[in-house]
Short mmCIF file of C-alpha atoms and ligand atoms in Angstrom, two decimals:
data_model
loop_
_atom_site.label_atom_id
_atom_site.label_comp_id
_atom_site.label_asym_id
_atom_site.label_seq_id
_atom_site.Cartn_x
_atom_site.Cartn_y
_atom_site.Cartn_z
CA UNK M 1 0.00 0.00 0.00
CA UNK M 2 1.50 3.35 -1.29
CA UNK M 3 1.43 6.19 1.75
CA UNK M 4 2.90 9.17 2.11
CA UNK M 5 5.65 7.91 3.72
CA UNK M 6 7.21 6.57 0.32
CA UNK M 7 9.73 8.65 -0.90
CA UNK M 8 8.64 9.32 -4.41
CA UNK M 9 11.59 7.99 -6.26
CA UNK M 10 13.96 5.27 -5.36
CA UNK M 11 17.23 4.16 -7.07
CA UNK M 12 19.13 1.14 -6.84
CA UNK M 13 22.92 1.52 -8.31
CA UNK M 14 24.28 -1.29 -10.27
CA UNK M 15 27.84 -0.84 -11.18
CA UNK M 16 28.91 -2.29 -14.24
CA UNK M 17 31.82 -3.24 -16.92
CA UNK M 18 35.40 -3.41 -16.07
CA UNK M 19 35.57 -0.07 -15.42
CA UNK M 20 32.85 -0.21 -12.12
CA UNK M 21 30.66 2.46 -13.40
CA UNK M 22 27.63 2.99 -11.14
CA UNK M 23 24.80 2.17 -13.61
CA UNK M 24 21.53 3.86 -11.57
CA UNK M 25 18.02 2.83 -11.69
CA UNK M 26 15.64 5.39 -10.41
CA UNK M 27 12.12 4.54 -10.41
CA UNK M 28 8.32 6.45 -9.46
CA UNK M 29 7.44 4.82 -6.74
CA UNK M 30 3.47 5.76 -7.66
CA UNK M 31 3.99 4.47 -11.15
CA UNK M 32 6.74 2.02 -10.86
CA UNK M 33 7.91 3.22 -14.22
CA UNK M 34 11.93 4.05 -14.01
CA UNK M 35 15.19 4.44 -16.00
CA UNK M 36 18.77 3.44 -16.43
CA UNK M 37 20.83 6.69 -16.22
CA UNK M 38 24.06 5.34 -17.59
CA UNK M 39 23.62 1.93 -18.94
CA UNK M 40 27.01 1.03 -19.95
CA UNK M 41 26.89 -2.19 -19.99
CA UNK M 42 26.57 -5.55 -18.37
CA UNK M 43 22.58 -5.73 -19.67
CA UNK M 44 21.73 -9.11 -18.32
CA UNK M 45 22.28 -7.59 -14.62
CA UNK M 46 20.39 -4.38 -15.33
CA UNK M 47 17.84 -5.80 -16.80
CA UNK M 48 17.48 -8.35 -13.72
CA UNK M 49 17.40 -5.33 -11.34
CA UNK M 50 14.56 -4.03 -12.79
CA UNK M 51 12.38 -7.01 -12.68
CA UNK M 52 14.10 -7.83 -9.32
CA UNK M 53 12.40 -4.30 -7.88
CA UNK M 54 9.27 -4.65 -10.38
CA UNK M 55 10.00 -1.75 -12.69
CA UNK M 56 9.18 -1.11 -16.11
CA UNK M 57 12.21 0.96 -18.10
CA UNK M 58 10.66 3.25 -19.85
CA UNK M 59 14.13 5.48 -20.78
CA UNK M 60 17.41 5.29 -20.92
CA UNK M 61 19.32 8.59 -19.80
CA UNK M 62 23.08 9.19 -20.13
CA UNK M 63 25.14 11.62 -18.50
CA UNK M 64 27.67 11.83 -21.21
CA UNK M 65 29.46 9.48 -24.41
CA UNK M 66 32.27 7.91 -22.28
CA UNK M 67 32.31 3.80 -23.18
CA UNK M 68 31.68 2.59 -19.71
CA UNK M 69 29.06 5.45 -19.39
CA UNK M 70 26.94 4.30 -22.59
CA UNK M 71 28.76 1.71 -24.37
CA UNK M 72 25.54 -0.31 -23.92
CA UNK M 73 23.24 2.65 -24.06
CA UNK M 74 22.10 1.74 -27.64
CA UNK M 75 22.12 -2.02 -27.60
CA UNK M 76 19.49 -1.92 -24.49
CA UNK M 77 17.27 0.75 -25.71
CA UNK M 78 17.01 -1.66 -29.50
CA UNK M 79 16.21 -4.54 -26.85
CA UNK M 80 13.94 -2.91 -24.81
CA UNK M 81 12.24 -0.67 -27.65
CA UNK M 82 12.56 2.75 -25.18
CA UNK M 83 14.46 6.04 -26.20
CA UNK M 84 17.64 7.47 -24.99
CA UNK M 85 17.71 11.36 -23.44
CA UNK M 86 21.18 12.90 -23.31
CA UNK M 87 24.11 13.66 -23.37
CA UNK M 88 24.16 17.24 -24.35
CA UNK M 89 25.13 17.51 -28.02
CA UNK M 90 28.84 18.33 -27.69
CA UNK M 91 29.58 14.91 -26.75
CA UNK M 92 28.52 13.64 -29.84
CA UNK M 93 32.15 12.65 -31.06
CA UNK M 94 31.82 10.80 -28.03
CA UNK M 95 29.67 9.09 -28.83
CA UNK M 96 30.46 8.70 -32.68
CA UNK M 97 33.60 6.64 -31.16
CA UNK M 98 31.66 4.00 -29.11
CA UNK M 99 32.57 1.00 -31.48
CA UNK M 100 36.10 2.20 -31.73
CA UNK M 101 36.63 2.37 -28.17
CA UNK M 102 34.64 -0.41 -27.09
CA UNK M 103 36.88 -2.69 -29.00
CA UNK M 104 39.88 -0.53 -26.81
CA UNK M 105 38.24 -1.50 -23.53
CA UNK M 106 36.53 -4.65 -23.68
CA UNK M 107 33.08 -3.42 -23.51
CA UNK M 108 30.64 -4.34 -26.09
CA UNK M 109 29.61 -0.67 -27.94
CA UNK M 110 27.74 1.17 -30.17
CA UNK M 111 27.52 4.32 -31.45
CA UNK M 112 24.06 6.00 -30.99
CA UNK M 113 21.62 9.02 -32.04
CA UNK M 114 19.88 10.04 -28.83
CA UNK M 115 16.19 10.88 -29.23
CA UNK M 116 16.67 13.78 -27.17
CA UNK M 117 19.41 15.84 -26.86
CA UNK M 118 19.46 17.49 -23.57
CA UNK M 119 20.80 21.18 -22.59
CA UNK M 120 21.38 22.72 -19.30
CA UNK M 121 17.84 23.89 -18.28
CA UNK M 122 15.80 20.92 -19.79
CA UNK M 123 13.34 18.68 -17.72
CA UNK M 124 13.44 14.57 -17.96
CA UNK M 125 10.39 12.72 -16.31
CA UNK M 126 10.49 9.20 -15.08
CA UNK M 127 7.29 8.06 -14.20
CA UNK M 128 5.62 10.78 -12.65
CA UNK M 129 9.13 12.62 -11.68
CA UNK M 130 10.57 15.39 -12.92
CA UNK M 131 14.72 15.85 -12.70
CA UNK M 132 16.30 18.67 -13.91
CA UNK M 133 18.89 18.69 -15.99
CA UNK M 134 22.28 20.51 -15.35
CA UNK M 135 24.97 20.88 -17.85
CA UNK M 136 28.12 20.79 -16.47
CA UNK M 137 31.24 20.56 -18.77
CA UNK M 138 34.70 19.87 -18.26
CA UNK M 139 35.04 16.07 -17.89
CA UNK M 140 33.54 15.96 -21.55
CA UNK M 141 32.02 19.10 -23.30
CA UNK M 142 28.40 17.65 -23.27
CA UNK M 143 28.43 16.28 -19.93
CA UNK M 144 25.23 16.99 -17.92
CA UNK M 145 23.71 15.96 -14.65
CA UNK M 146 20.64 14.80 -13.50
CA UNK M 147 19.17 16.49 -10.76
CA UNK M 148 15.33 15.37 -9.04
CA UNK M 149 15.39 18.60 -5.90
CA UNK M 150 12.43 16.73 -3.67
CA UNK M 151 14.81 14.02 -2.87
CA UNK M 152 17.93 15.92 -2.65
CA UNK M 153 19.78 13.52 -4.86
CA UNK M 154 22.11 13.93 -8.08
CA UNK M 155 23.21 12.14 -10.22
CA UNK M 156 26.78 13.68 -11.67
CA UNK M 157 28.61 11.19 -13.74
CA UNK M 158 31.88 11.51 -13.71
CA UNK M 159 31.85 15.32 -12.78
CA UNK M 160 32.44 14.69 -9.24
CA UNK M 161 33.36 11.68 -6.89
CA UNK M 162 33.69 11.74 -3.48
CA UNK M 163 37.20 12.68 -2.76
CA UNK M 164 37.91 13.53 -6.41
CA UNK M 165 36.62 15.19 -9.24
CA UNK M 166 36.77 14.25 -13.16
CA UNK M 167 39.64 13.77 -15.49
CA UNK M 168 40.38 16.71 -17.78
CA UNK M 169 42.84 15.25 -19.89
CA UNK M 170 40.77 13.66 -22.15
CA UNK M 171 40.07 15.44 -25.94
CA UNK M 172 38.34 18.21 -25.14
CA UNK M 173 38.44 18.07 -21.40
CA UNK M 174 39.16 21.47 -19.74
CA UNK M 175 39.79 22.15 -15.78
CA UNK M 176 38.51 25.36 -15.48
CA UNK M 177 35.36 24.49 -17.04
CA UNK M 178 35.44 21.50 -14.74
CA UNK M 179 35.96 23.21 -11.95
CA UNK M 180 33.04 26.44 -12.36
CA UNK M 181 30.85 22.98 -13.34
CA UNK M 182 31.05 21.81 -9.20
CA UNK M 183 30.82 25.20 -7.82
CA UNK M 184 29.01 26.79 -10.04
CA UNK M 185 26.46 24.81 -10.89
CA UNK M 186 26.55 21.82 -8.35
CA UNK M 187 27.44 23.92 -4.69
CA UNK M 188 24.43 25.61 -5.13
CA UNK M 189 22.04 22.98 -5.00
CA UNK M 190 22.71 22.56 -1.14
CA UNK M 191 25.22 21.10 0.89
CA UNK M 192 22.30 17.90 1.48
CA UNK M 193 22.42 16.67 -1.42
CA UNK M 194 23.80 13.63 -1.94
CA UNK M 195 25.04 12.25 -4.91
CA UNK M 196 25.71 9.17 -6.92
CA UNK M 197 28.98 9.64 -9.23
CA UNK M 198 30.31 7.53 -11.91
CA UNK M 199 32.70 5.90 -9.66
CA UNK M 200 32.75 4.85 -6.05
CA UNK M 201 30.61 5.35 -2.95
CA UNK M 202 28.10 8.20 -2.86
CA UNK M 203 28.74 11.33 -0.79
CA UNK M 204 27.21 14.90 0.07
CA UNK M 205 27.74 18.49 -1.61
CA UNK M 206 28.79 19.14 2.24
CA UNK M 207 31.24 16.36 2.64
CA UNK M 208 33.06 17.54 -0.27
CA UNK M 209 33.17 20.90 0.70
CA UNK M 210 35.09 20.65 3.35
CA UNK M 211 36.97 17.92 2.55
CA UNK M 212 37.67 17.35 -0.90
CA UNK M 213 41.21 17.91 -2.22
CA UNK M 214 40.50 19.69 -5.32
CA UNK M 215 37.18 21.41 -4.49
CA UNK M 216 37.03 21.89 -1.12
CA UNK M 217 36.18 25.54 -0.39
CA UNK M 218 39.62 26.09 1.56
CA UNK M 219 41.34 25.54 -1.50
CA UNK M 220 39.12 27.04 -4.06
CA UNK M 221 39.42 30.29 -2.16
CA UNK M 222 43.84 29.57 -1.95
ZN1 LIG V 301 33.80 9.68 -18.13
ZN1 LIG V 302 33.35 6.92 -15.94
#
């Protein structure tokens, strides 16, 4: 019986390929519809965790073209018949390289035309859900977050891990951009919010504040 007390969306993180990207299912609790935000691979397990909870995928979402990010992205959506929102379009090259480095990194992948490009601004619904959608370059040009404010919860790819932030050294990366990304963009959505990154355990906008080596706010204002 559905009360109040449910929280309106729940997510279940599913890491997967040899790389240990956190794959996240978020679902609407009322309508038990969710999504995959970054599906990079690994498809049997995904699609086990959403019969395991009882969801039906109705979207894939991607936070931007990086193999272990979306290598699968394409493959899944073809198999489950649903359509893919994001990246934002400057990761299309990205993306356009999927096969190529698939083949590089042992992860099955295919190159892909989202059915929705995404910008910084833009709304995605899941369900009856509505996440906003931040773009946040630097890691990639096109990279954007996911953002649903009732719950307090982002999702931020590989913009931010606890601890750490994104590579930059990648084509097209840049550090500055990376950096105005987390405090620009992510800092002021609240020091609550907790996040699920690409890469490790989840942590809070607070946590990293103060203790984050490369973002922390003691050494953003050295
Ligand atoms: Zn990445
Ligand atoms: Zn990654």
């Amino acid at each position: 019986m559905i009360n109040d007390a449910t929280p309106p969306l729940k997510a279940a993180i599913v890491p997967v390929t040899p790389l240990q990207q956190n794959c996240t299912l978020i679902w609407c609790t009322r309508t038990m519809k969710g999504a995959f935000v970054d599906a990079g691979g690994d498809l049997e397990r995904l699609k086990a965790a959403a019969a395991q909870h009882g969801v039906t995928i109705e979207k894939l979402l991607v936070t931007h073209g990086h193999i272990d990010h979306c290598g699968g992205t394409g493959i899944l959506a073809e198999q489950l018949g649903v359509p893919i929102e994001g990246p934002h379009p400057d990761d299309r090259f990205w993306i356009a390289r999927l096969d190529d480095d698939g083949r590089n990194y042992g992860i099955e992948g295919r190159a892909f035309e989202p059915d929705r490009w995404l910008d910084d601004g833009d709304k995605v619904t899941v369900g009856d859900l509505e996440l906003d959608v931040i773009h946040c370059p630097g890691h990639t040009p096109g990279h954007v977050v996911f953002h649903h404010a009732p719950s307090k919860l982002a999702l931020v790819g590989d913009v931010l891990f606890q601890g750490s932030i994104g590579r930059t050294d990648f084509p097209k990366g840049n550090h500055a951009d990376l950096i105005a990304s987390i405090t620009g963009k992510l800092w002021p959505l609240g020091g609550a919010t907790a996040f699920v990154p690409g890469h490790g355990p989840m942590s809070t906008f607070a946590h990293e504040r103060a203790s984050n080596p490369f973002v922390a706010d003691r050494v953003i204002a050295a």
